[in-house]
mmCIF file of C-alpha atoms in Angstrom:
data_model
loop_
_atom_site.group_PDB
_atom_site.id
_atom_site.type_symbol
_atom_site.label_atom_id
_atom_site.label_comp_id
_atom_site.label_asym_id
_atom_site.label_seq_id
_atom_site.Cartn_x
_atom_site.Cartn_y
_atom_site.Cartn_z
ATOM 1 C CA UNK S 1 -40.495 26.492 76.770
ATOM 2 C CA UNK S 2 -40.127 23.308 74.889
ATOM 3 C CA UNK S 3 -36.684 22.110 73.831
ATOM 4 C CA UNK S 4 -36.825 21.727 70.037
ATOM 5 C CA UNK S 5 -34.028 19.219 70.111
ATOM 6 C CA UNK S 6 -36.068 16.698 72.128
ATOM 7 C CA UNK S 7 -39.239 14.856 71.324
ATOM 8 C CA UNK S 8 -42.012 13.851 73.707
ATOM 9 C CA UNK S 9 -39.876 11.021 75.012
ATOM 10 C CA UNK S 10 -37.042 13.431 75.817
ATOM 11 C CA UNK S 11 -34.976 11.870 73.025
ATOM 12 C CA UNK S 12 -32.936 13.970 70.547
ATOM 13 C CA UNK S 13 -34.727 14.585 67.233
ATOM 14 C CA UNK S 14 -32.447 13.348 64.448
ATOM 15 C CA UNK S 15 -34.665 14.699 61.622
ATOM 16 C CA UNK S 16 -32.980 17.761 60.036
ATOM 17 C CA UNK S 17 -34.995 20.955 60.060
ATOM 18 C CA UNK S 18 -36.527 21.944 56.683
ATOM 19 C CA UNK S 19 -35.844 25.405 55.414
ATOM 20 C CA UNK S 20 -39.003 27.347 54.626
ATOM 21 C CA UNK S 21 -39.816 27.224 50.882
ATOM 22 C CA UNK S 22 -37.939 23.997 50.055
ATOM 23 C CA UNK S 23 -39.805 20.831 48.985
ATOM 24 C CA UNK S 24 -40.440 18.098 51.457
ATOM 25 C CA UNK S 25 -38.713 14.730 51.156
ATOM 26 C CA UNK S 26 -41.838 13.296 49.553
ATOM 27 C CA UNK S 27 -42.003 16.138 47.008
ATOM 28 C CA UNK S 28 -38.286 15.732 46.171
ATOM 29 C CA UNK S 29 -38.723 12.009 45.541
ATOM 30 C CA UNK S 30 -41.700 12.680 43.248
ATOM 31 C CA UNK S 31 -39.669 15.305 41.294
ATOM 32 C CA UNK S 32 -36.810 12.841 40.764
ATOM 33 C CA UNK S 33 -39.229 10.222 39.509
ATOM 34 C CA UNK S 34 -40.817 12.717 37.121
ATOM 35 C CA UNK S 35 -37.336 13.680 35.766
ATOM 36 C CA UNK S 36 -36.483 10.042 35.197
ATOM 37 C CA UNK S 37 -39.754 9.493 33.332
ATOM 38 C CA UNK S 38 -39.272 12.617 31.125
ATOM 39 C CA UNK S 39 -35.683 11.709 30.132
ATOM 40 C CA UNK S 40 -35.627 10.074 26.670
ATOM 41 C CA UNK S 41 -32.040 8.739 26.588
ATOM 42 C CA UNK S 42 -31.076 5.093 26.971
ATOM 43 C CA UNK S 43 -29.617 5.685 30.447
ATOM 44 C CA UNK S 44 -31.052 7.257 33.559
ATOM 45 C CA UNK S 45 -31.046 11.034 33.828
ATOM 46 C CA UNK S 46 -28.885 10.778 36.938
ATOM 47 C CA UNK S 47 -26.233 8.972 34.901
ATOM 48 C CA UNK S 48 -26.389 11.299 31.874
ATOM 49 C CA UNK S 49 -24.607 14.634 31.516
ATOM 50 C CA UNK S 50 -26.107 16.424 28.542
ATOM 51 C CA UNK S 51 -24.162 19.034 26.598
ATOM 52 C CA UNK S 52 -25.685 22.458 26.342
ATOM 53 C CA UNK S 53 -27.513 23.279 23.129
ATOM 54 C CA UNK S 54 -24.945 25.951 22.296
ATOM 55 C CA UNK S 55 -22.068 23.490 22.728
ATOM 56 C CA UNK S 56 -23.862 20.896 20.612
ATOM 57 C CA UNK S 57 -24.381 23.402 17.782
ATOM 58 C CA UNK S 58 -20.732 24.434 17.846
ATOM 59 C CA UNK S 59 -19.715 20.787 17.838
ATOM 60 C CA UNK S 60 -22.057 20.050 14.942
ATOM 61 C CA UNK S 61 -20.543 22.824 12.817
ATOM 62 C CA UNK S 62 -16.956 21.893 13.625
ATOM 63 C CA UNK S 63 -17.546 18.173 13.019
ATOM 64 C CA UNK S 64 -19.276 18.995 9.725
ATOM 65 C CA UNK S 65 -16.277 21.107 8.693
ATOM 66 C CA UNK S 66 -13.940 18.174 9.304
ATOM 67 C CA UNK S 67 -16.253 15.871 7.342
ATOM 68 C CA UNK S 68 -16.215 18.313 4.407
ATOM 69 C CA UNK S 69 -12.406 18.328 4.518
ATOM 70 C CA UNK S 70 -12.472 14.518 4.548
ATOM 71 C CA UNK S 71 -14.834 14.540 1.564
ATOM 72 C CA UNK S 72 -12.489 16.816 -0.395
ATOM 73 C CA UNK S 73 -9.564 14.587 0.542
ATOM 74 C CA UNK S 74 -11.434 11.509 -0.722
ATOM 75 C CA UNK S 75 -12.284 13.227 -3.998
ATOM 76 C CA UNK S 76 -8.634 14.276 -4.262
ATOM 77 C CA UNK S 77 -7.558 10.656 -3.773
ATOM 78 C CA UNK S 78 -9.789 9.455 -6.608
ATOM 79 C CA UNK S 79 -8.620 12.299 -8.856
ATOM 80 C CA UNK S 80 -4.946 11.641 -8.026
ATOM 81 C CA UNK S 81 -5.367 8.059 -9.142
ATOM 82 C CA UNK S 82 -6.288 9.198 -12.658
ATOM 83 C CA UNK S 83 -3.929 12.182 -12.951
ATOM 84 C CA UNK S 84 -1.048 10.025 -14.149
ATOM 85 C CA UNK S 85 -1.532 7.302 -16.713
ATOM 86 C CA UNK S 86 -0.052 3.817 -16.656
ATOM 87 C CA UNK S 87 2.766 4.906 -18.959
ATOM 88 C CA UNK S 88 3.693 7.919 -16.830
ATOM 89 C CA UNK S 89 3.873 6.243 -13.421
ATOM 90 C CA UNK S 90 6.552 3.927 -14.775
ATOM 91 C CA UNK S 91 8.926 6.879 -14.564
ATOM 92 C CA UNK S 92 10.488 6.940 -11.042
ATOM 93 C CA UNK S 93 10.130 10.713 -10.664
ATOM 94 C CA UNK S 94 6.483 10.769 -11.725
ATOM 95 C CA UNK S 95 5.828 7.683 -9.637
ATOM 96 C CA UNK S 96 7.149 9.610 -6.634
ATOM 97 C CA UNK S 97 4.690 12.440 -7.270
ATOM 98 C CA UNK S 98 1.859 9.956 -7.724
ATOM 99 C CA UNK S 99 2.625 8.222 -4.424
ATOM 100 C CA UNK S 100 2.810 11.570 -2.611
ATOM 101 C CA UNK S 101 -0.571 12.679 -3.976
ATOM 102 C CA UNK S 102 -2.288 9.381 -3.236
ATOM 103 C CA UNK S 103 -0.828 9.120 0.253
ATOM 104 C CA UNK S 104 -1.436 12.762 1.127
ATOM 105 C CA UNK S 105 -5.063 12.883 0.026
ATOM 106 C CA UNK S 106 -5.893 9.549 1.654
ATOM 107 C CA UNK S 107 -4.281 10.723 4.903
ATOM 108 C CA UNK S 108 -6.298 13.941 4.779
ATOM 109 C CA UNK S 109 -9.523 12.018 4.222
ATOM 110 C CA UNK S 110 -8.981 9.533 7.037
ATOM 111 C CA UNK S 111 -7.738 12.225 9.427
ATOM 112 C CA UNK S 112 -10.768 14.418 8.670
ATOM 113 C CA UNK S 113 -13.164 11.570 9.429
ATOM 114 C CA UNK S 114 -11.336 10.756 12.665
ATOM 115 C CA UNK S 115 -11.216 14.395 13.773
ATOM 116 C CA UNK S 116 -14.908 14.883 12.966
ATOM 117 C CA UNK S 117 -15.921 11.799 14.918
ATOM 118 C CA UNK S 118 -13.815 12.957 17.875
ATOM 119 C CA UNK S 119 -15.485 16.394 17.890
ATOM 120 C CA UNK S 120 -18.864 14.712 17.574
ATOM 121 C CA UNK S 121 -18.235 12.466 20.583
ATOM 122 C CA UNK S 122 -16.795 15.238 22.765
ATOM 123 C CA UNK S 123 -19.204 18.063 21.977
ATOM 124 C CA UNK S 124 -22.494 16.586 20.755
ATOM 125 C CA UNK S 125 -22.982 13.216 22.376
ATOM 126 C CA UNK S 126 -23.865 13.196 26.099
ATOM 127 C CA UNK S 127 -21.414 11.958 28.689
ATOM 128 C CA UNK S 128 -22.358 8.946 30.816
ATOM 129 C CA UNK S 129 -21.278 7.800 34.224
ATOM 130 C CA UNK S 130 -22.651 4.285 34.272
ATOM 131 C CA UNK S 131 -22.011 1.543 36.775
ATOM 132 C CA UNK S 132 -23.730 -1.763 36.255
ATOM 133 C CA UNK S 133 -23.114 -5.123 37.883
ATOM 134 C CA UNK S 134 -22.140 -8.188 35.925
ATOM 135 C CA UNK S 135 -25.237 -10.003 34.760
ATOM 136 C CA UNK S 136 -25.636 -13.668 34.175
ATOM 137 C CA UNK S 137 -25.421 -14.781 30.554
ATOM 138 C CA UNK S 138 -27.373 -15.183 28.366
ATOM 139 C CA UNK S 139 -29.728 -12.200 28.628
ATOM 140 C CA UNK S 140 -33.355 -12.902 29.383
ATOM 141 C CA UNK S 141 -36.149 -12.366 26.844
ATOM 142 C CA UNK S 142 -37.097 -8.989 28.296
ATOM 143 C CA UNK S 143 -33.572 -7.584 27.826
ATOM 144 C CA UNK S 144 -33.377 -8.983 24.317
ATOM 145 C CA UNK S 145 -36.668 -7.375 23.392
ATOM 146 C CA UNK S 146 -35.590 -3.971 24.738
ATOM 147 C CA UNK S 147 -32.415 -3.848 22.650
ATOM 148 C CA UNK S 148 -34.111 -2.311 19.594
ATOM 149 C CA UNK S 149 -35.640 0.488 21.647
ATOM 150 C CA UNK S 150 -32.333 1.054 23.424
ATOM 151 C CA UNK S 151 -30.491 1.275 20.085
ATOM 152 C CA UNK S 152 -32.934 3.809 18.617
ATOM 153 C CA UNK S 153 -32.810 5.939 21.754
ATOM 154 C CA UNK S 154 -28.995 5.898 21.597
ATOM 155 C CA UNK S 155 -29.029 6.914 17.924
ATOM 156 C CA UNK S 156 -31.331 9.828 18.698
ATOM 157 C CA UNK S 157 -29.332 10.929 21.722
ATOM 158 C CA UNK S 158 -26.054 10.766 19.750
ATOM 159 C CA UNK S 159 -27.347 13.466 17.416
ATOM 160 C CA UNK S 160 -27.201 11.316 14.288
ATOM 161 C CA UNK S 161 -30.915 11.605 13.626
ATOM 162 C CA UNK S 162 -31.381 15.154 15.008
ATOM 163 C CA UNK S 163 -28.350 16.807 13.409
ATOM 164 C CA UNK S 164 -28.878 16.593 9.607
ATOM 165 C CA UNK S 165 -25.879 18.785 8.719
ATOM 166 C CA UNK S 166 -23.473 16.581 10.591
ATOM 167 C CA UNK S 167 -25.113 13.387 9.338
ATOM 168 C CA UNK S 168 -25.043 14.438 5.687
ATOM 169 C CA UNK S 169 -21.439 15.641 5.746
ATOM 170 C CA UNK S 170 -20.371 12.370 7.408
ATOM 171 C CA UNK S 171 -22.065 10.368 4.667
ATOM 172 C CA UNK S 172 -20.423 12.588 2.033
ATOM 173 C CA UNK S 173 -17.017 12.088 3.668
ATOM 174 C CA UNK S 174 -17.408 8.301 3.664
ATOM 175 C CA UNK S 175 -18.699 8.097 0.086
ATOM 176 C CA UNK S 176 -15.345 8.586 -1.767
ATOM 177 C CA UNK S 177 -13.662 5.998 0.457
ATOM 178 C CA UNK S 178 -16.467 3.580 -0.332
ATOM 179 C CA UNK S 179 -15.978 4.123 -4.061
ATOM 180 C CA UNK S 180 -12.161 3.877 -3.858
ATOM 181 C CA UNK S 181 -11.977 0.041 -3.739
ATOM 182 C CA UNK S 182 -14.145 -0.173 -6.857
ATOM 183 C CA UNK S 183 -11.960 2.341 -8.704
ATOM 184 C CA UNK S 184 -8.785 0.543 -7.632
ATOM 185 C CA UNK S 185 -10.066 -2.604 -9.352
ATOM 186 C CA UNK S 186 -8.751 -0.914 -12.499
ATOM 187 C CA UNK S 187 -5.293 -2.129 -11.466
ATOM 188 C CA UNK S 188 -6.391 -5.740 -11.916
ATOM 189 C CA UNK S 189 -7.053 -5.166 -15.593
ATOM 190 C CA UNK S 190 -4.786 -5.854 -18.583
ATOM 191 C CA UNK S 191 -2.442 -2.969 -17.724
ATOM 192 C CA UNK S 192 0.484 -2.825 -18.333
ATOM 193 C CA UNK S 193 -0.104 -5.358 -21.098
ATOM 194 C CA UNK S 194 3.070 -6.869 -22.589
ATOM 195 C CA UNK S 195 5.361 -4.037 -21.501
ATOM 196 C CA UNK S 196 7.021 -6.171 -18.832
ATOM 197 C CA UNK S 197 7.737 -8.903 -21.362
ATOM 198 C CA UNK S 198 9.248 -6.748 -24.102
ATOM 199 C CA UNK S 199 12.637 -4.968 -23.884
ATOM 200 C CA UNK S 200 14.634 -2.738 -26.276
ATOM 201 C CA UNK S 201 16.757 -5.703 -27.346
ATOM 202 C CA UNK S 202 16.157 -6.525 -30.999
ATOM 203 C CA UNK S 203 17.960 -8.054 -33.926
ATOM 204 C CA UNK S 204 21.119 -6.044 -34.645
ATOM 205 C CA UNK S 205 21.048 -3.912 -31.465
ATOM 206 C CA UNK S 206 24.613 -3.161 -30.328
ATOM 207 C CA UNK S 207 25.793 -3.320 -26.708
ATOM 208 C CA UNK S 208 27.562 -0.734 -24.557
ATOM 209 C CA UNK S 209 29.248 -1.068 -21.184
ATOM 210 C CA UNK S 210 26.770 -0.127 -18.450
ATOM 211 C CA UNK S 211 27.224 3.511 -17.456
ATOM 212 C CA UNK S 212 29.223 4.413 -20.564
ATOM 213 C CA UNK S 213 28.806 4.788 -24.319
ATOM 214 C CA UNK S 214 31.600 2.348 -25.206
ATOM 215 C CA UNK S 215 30.455 -0.276 -27.658
ATOM 216 C CA UNK S 216 31.609 -3.822 -27.069
ATOM 217 C CA UNK S 217 33.506 -6.264 -29.267
ATOM 218 C CA UNK S 218 34.281 -9.934 -28.611
ATOM 219 C CA UNK S 219 37.934 -8.908 -28.099
ATOM 220 C CA UNK S 220 36.947 -7.036 -24.927
ATOM 221 C CA UNK S 221 36.303 -10.385 -23.274
ATOM 222 C CA UNK S 222 38.773 -12.577 -25.152
ATOM 223 C CA UNK S 223 41.748 -11.735 -22.933
ATOM 224 C CA UNK S 224 39.901 -12.815 -19.781
ATOM 225 C CA UNK S 225 38.374 -16.312 -20.109
ATOM 226 C CA UNK S 226 36.536 -15.796 -16.814
ATOM 227 C CA UNK S 227 35.460 -12.208 -17.466
ATOM 228 C CA UNK S 228 32.078 -10.623 -16.833
ATOM 229 C CA UNK S 229 30.762 -7.246 -18.055
ATOM 230 C CA UNK S 230 27.432 -5.529 -17.359
ATOM 231 C CA UNK S 231 25.996 -4.147 -20.601
ATOM 232 C CA UNK S 232 23.011 -2.234 -21.937
ATOM 233 C CA UNK S 233 21.494 -1.836 -25.399
ATOM 234 C CA UNK S 234 22.754 1.077 -27.483
ATOM 235 C CA UNK S 235 19.798 3.432 -27.899
ATOM 236 C CA UNK S 236 19.445 6.311 -30.349
ATOM 237 C CA UNK S 237 17.462 9.532 -30.271
ATOM 238 C CA UNK S 238 14.951 8.230 -32.765
ATOM 239 C CA UNK S 239 14.079 5.445 -30.316
ATOM 240 C CA UNK S 240 12.549 7.987 -27.893
ATOM 241 C CA UNK S 241 11.910 11.075 -30.009
ATOM 242 C CA UNK S 242 13.846 14.184 -30.835
ATOM 243 C CA UNK S 243 12.879 16.117 -27.696
ATOM 244 C CA UNK S 244 13.706 13.317 -25.238
ATOM 245 C CA UNK S 245 17.242 12.990 -23.908
ATOM 246 C CA UNK S 246 18.681 10.726 -21.227
ATOM 247 C CA UNK S 247 22.120 11.047 -19.570
ATOM 248 C CA UNK S 248 23.248 7.609 -20.745
ATOM 249 C CA UNK S 249 21.092 7.534 -23.859
ATOM 250 C CA UNK S 250 18.590 5.101 -22.312
ATOM 251 C CA UNK S 251 15.648 5.594 -19.963
ATOM 252 C CA UNK S 252 15.651 4.210 -16.435
ATOM 253 C CA UNK S 253 12.705 1.972 -17.318
ATOM 254 C CA UNK S 254 14.596 0.393 -20.202
ATOM 255 C CA UNK S 255 17.731 0.038 -18.101
ATOM 256 C CA UNK S 256 15.784 -1.732 -15.380
ATOM 257 C CA UNK S 257 14.577 -4.526 -17.645
ATOM 258 C CA UNK S 258 17.288 -4.786 -20.322
ATOM 259 C CA UNK S 259 20.581 -4.794 -18.387
ATOM 260 C CA UNK S 260 22.562 -7.981 -19.047
ATOM 261 C CA UNK S 261 25.636 -9.905 -17.929
ATOM 262 C CA UNK S 262 28.118 -10.809 -20.647
ATOM 263 C CA UNK S 263 30.192 -13.760 -19.483
ATOM 264 C CA UNK S 264 33.183 -15.329 -21.240
ATOM 265 C CA UNK S 265 33.117 -19.057 -20.546
ATOM 266 C CA UNK S 266 36.499 -20.875 -20.447
ATOM 267 C CA UNK S 267 37.207 -23.601 -22.981
ATOM 268 C CA UNK S 268 38.712 -27.020 -22.403
ATOM 269 C CA UNK S 269 41.746 -28.587 -24.043
ATOM 270 C CA UNK S 270 39.696 -29.264 -27.153
ATOM 271 C CA UNK S 271 38.819 -25.574 -27.397
ATOM 272 C CA UNK S 272 35.161 -26.222 -26.589
ATOM 273 C CA UNK S 273 33.085 -24.881 -23.698
ATOM 274 C CA UNK S 274 31.788 -27.516 -21.284
ATOM 275 C CA UNK S 275 28.098 -26.636 -21.310
ATOM 276 C CA UNK S 276 25.506 -28.193 -19.001
ATOM 277 C CA UNK S 277 22.703 -30.465 -20.107
ATOM 278 C CA UNK S 278 20.179 -27.600 -20.226
ATOM 279 C CA UNK S 279 22.227 -25.851 -22.903
ATOM 280 C CA UNK S 280 20.409 -27.157 -25.943
ATOM 281 C CA UNK S 281 21.671 -26.739 -29.476
ATOM 282 C CA UNK S 282 19.413 -23.740 -29.918
ATOM 283 C CA UNK S 283 20.787 -22.042 -26.816
ATOM 284 C CA UNK S 284 24.363 -22.718 -27.859
ATOM 285 C CA UNK S 285 23.623 -20.942 -31.107
ATOM 286 C CA UNK S 286 22.689 -17.907 -29.031
ATOM 287 C CA UNK S 287 26.299 -17.591 -27.837
ATOM 288 C CA UNK S 288 29.373 -16.290 -29.662
ATOM 289 C CA UNK S 289 32.867 -17.729 -29.188
ATOM 290 C CA UNK S 290 32.066 -18.807 -25.630
ATOM 291 C CA UNK S 291 30.418 -15.474 -24.737
ATOM 292 C CA UNK S 292 26.960 -15.855 -23.263
ATOM 293 C CA UNK S 293 24.465 -13.181 -22.168
ATOM 294 C CA UNK S 294 21.918 -13.413 -19.334
ATOM 295 C CA UNK S 295 19.521 -10.943 -17.790
ATOM 296 C CA UNK S 296 21.091 -9.280 -14.778
ATOM 297 C CA UNK S 297 17.737 -9.010 -12.993
ATOM 298 C CA UNK S 298 17.172 -11.805 -10.490
ATOM 299 C CA UNK S 299 14.000 -13.781 -11.107
ATOM 300 C CA UNK S 300 13.193 -13.800 -7.385
ATOM 301 C CA UNK S 301 12.367 -10.158 -6.518
ATOM 302 C CA UNK S 302 14.341 -8.223 -9.115
ATOM 303 C CA UNK S 303 17.651 -7.501 -7.382
ATOM 304 C CA UNK S 304 20.771 -7.174 -9.566
ATOM 305 C CA UNK S 305 22.438 -10.577 -9.755
ATOM 306 C CA UNK S 306 25.842 -8.947 -10.194
ATOM 307 C CA UNK S 307 28.217 -11.322 -8.380
ATOM 308 C CA UNK S 308 30.068 -13.953 -10.393
ATOM 309 C CA UNK S 309 32.144 -16.862 -9.111
ATOM 310 C CA UNK S 310 34.666 -17.392 -11.865
ATOM 311 C CA UNK S 311 35.860 -20.869 -10.965
ATOM 312 C CA UNK S 312 32.386 -22.376 -10.505
ATOM 313 C CA UNK S 313 30.582 -20.315 -13.198
ATOM 314 C CA UNK S 314 27.956 -19.351 -10.626
ATOM 315 C CA UNK S 315 25.961 -16.096 -10.810
ATOM 316 C CA UNK S 316 24.973 -14.954 -7.324
ATOM 317 C CA UNK S 317 22.262 -12.513 -6.268
ATOM 318 C CA UNK S 318 23.432 -10.737 -3.080
ATOM 319 C CA UNK S 319 19.927 -9.983 -1.797
ATOM 320 C CA UNK S 320 18.639 -13.468 -1.004
ATOM 321 C CA UNK S 321 21.499 -15.660 -2.256
ATOM 322 C CA UNK S 322 19.768 -17.078 -5.307
ATOM 323 C CA UNK S 323 22.477 -18.798 -7.335
ATOM 324 C CA UNK S 324 22.428 -19.616 -11.060
ATOM 325 C CA UNK S 325 24.705 -21.849 -13.137
ATOM 326 C CA UNK S 326 26.013 -19.823 -16.099
ATOM 327 C CA UNK S 327 27.261 -22.968 -17.864
ATOM 328 C CA UNK S 328 23.850 -24.620 -17.669
ATOM 329 C CA UNK S 329 21.380 -22.060 -19.054
ATOM 330 C CA UNK S 330 21.427 -20.132 -15.729
ATOM 331 C CA UNK S 331 19.486 -22.863 -13.969
ATOM 332 C CA UNK S 332 18.795 -22.225 -10.273
ATOM 333 C CA UNK S 333 21.162 -24.211 -8.037
ATOM 334 C CA UNK S 334 20.391 -22.483 -4.738
ATOM 335 C CA UNK S 335 18.081 -19.920 -3.178
ATOM 336 C CA UNK S 336 14.447 -18.823 -3.446
ATOM 337 C CA UNK S 337 14.373 -18.072 -7.193
ATOM 338 C CA UNK S 338 12.406 -20.731 -9.043
ATOM 339 C CA UNK S 339 13.241 -20.048 -12.683
ATOM 340 C CA UNK S 340 16.496 -19.418 -14.594
ATOM 341 C CA UNK S 341 17.793 -16.061 -15.708
ATOM 342 C CA UNK S 342 16.490 -15.375 -19.240
ATOM 343 C CA UNK S 343 19.141 -15.753 -21.927
ATOM 344 C CA UNK S 344 19.730 -13.137 -24.621
ATOM 345 C CA UNK S 345 20.720 -14.397 -28.088
ATOM 346 C CA UNK S 346 23.869 -12.594 -29.299
ATOM 347 C CA UNK S 347 26.152 -12.408 -32.318
ATOM 348 C CA UNK S 348 28.361 -9.894 -34.149
ATOM 349 C CA UNK S 349 27.516 -7.429 -36.902
ATOM 350 C CA UNK S 350 29.431 -6.687 -40.091
ATOM 351 C CA UNK S 351 31.741 -4.302 -38.229
ATOM 352 C CA UNK S 352 32.651 -6.825 -35.534
ATOM 353 C CA UNK S 353 30.568 -5.385 -32.689
ATOM 354 C CA UNK S 354 28.576 -7.558 -30.316
ATOM 355 C CA UNK S 355 24.849 -7.315 -31.009
ATOM 356 C CA UNK S 356 21.674 -9.005 -29.915
ATOM 357 C CA UNK S 357 19.890 -11.179 -32.436
ATOM 358 C CA UNK S 358 16.517 -10.919 -30.716
ATOM 359 C CA UNK S 359 14.868 -10.320 -27.361
ATOM 360 C CA UNK S 360 15.206 -12.422 -24.199
ATOM 361 C CA UNK S 361 14.146 -16.049 -24.295
ATOM 362 C CA UNK S 362 11.394 -15.200 -21.781
ATOM 363 C CA UNK S 363 10.198 -12.285 -19.658
ATOM 364 C CA UNK S 364 13.076 -10.778 -17.638
ATOM 365 C CA UNK S 365 12.849 -9.788 -14.009
ATOM 366 C CA UNK S 366 10.934 -11.298 -11.096
ATOM 367 C CA UNK S 367 8.026 -13.576 -11.792
ATOM 368 C CA UNK S 368 4.808 -11.559 -11.896
ATOM 369 C CA UNK S 369 1.173 -12.515 -11.735
ATOM 370 C CA UNK S 370 0.519 -13.176 -15.418
ATOM 371 C CA UNK S 371 3.893 -14.766 -16.207
ATOM 372 C CA UNK S 372 3.668 -17.794 -18.433
ATOM 373 C CA UNK S 373 6.741 -19.584 -19.680
ATOM 374 C CA UNK S 374 6.752 -20.044 -23.408
#
């Protein structure tokens, strides 16, 4: 008998025995080459793990569902933008609802797109295990020329070209977000017009202590030559309509832009107030018996400038320390604000109550984009 483990030279045969029915090494090599040639993806078949057709179809449907949700969220965002008009969003409560709708629908849209793309990548696109050495830069002409073919093969393998349902829902989901910037350009228009420049103050409008309904007289400040009172215009039902009522008789919007500081300036030995050089004759005529009125809203970012240094006649904003000189037309003496507090012309009516004789000298509140000093 011949020992199968030895060859003719009595040396062990290291070639493994082939099981009957299996391909030879040459046939196996040819089969691998044929598989590589029949694979249409950008990477080798040995590096690509394709998803099953059933998994790809499930992934396509689920990704499309997320894209439809994203589309509805985008449409909801555009609709939410027009639900409330420019007049309505000025109300803090309605503005809160508007922000919630805009934020919620935009979140839903972006989340739907992200979730759909994640499902797409995990269930439709193939998985690669690629290892490639670092190549010298730049790429040669052959690699540059093959990029277009590589890109198209990748697009086809990703399912973008072969899965029309998923492709169309993705485009639909992205469409509202693409339109959104164009729609939002509406905010750069003339809205809100002159509403930020006009307040309820008018000729003959009486004043009340902020937070109360008590009307003010010059005597309320006469006993304290360094006194300061926060005041608001006295509003009536006919100013808003019969069916509109506010706790303090004035809306929050009107409070925000019309609140003032009434300051009693001390007089010298001659009984006259020592005004600064910016207090022109016209501005002095806007005062009454040493009482002067300024907007309480800081011209920096709109904080309440409610602190008053009696001995120096300085009005201080606690937010960023902008300081204004009450004796010198509220000129800025310190801080980031770059324009004075607007002055309100005041006087007294026939019954001896303090009243405004017009609106502010200029737009109250922080400087905004279309501000122009008169």
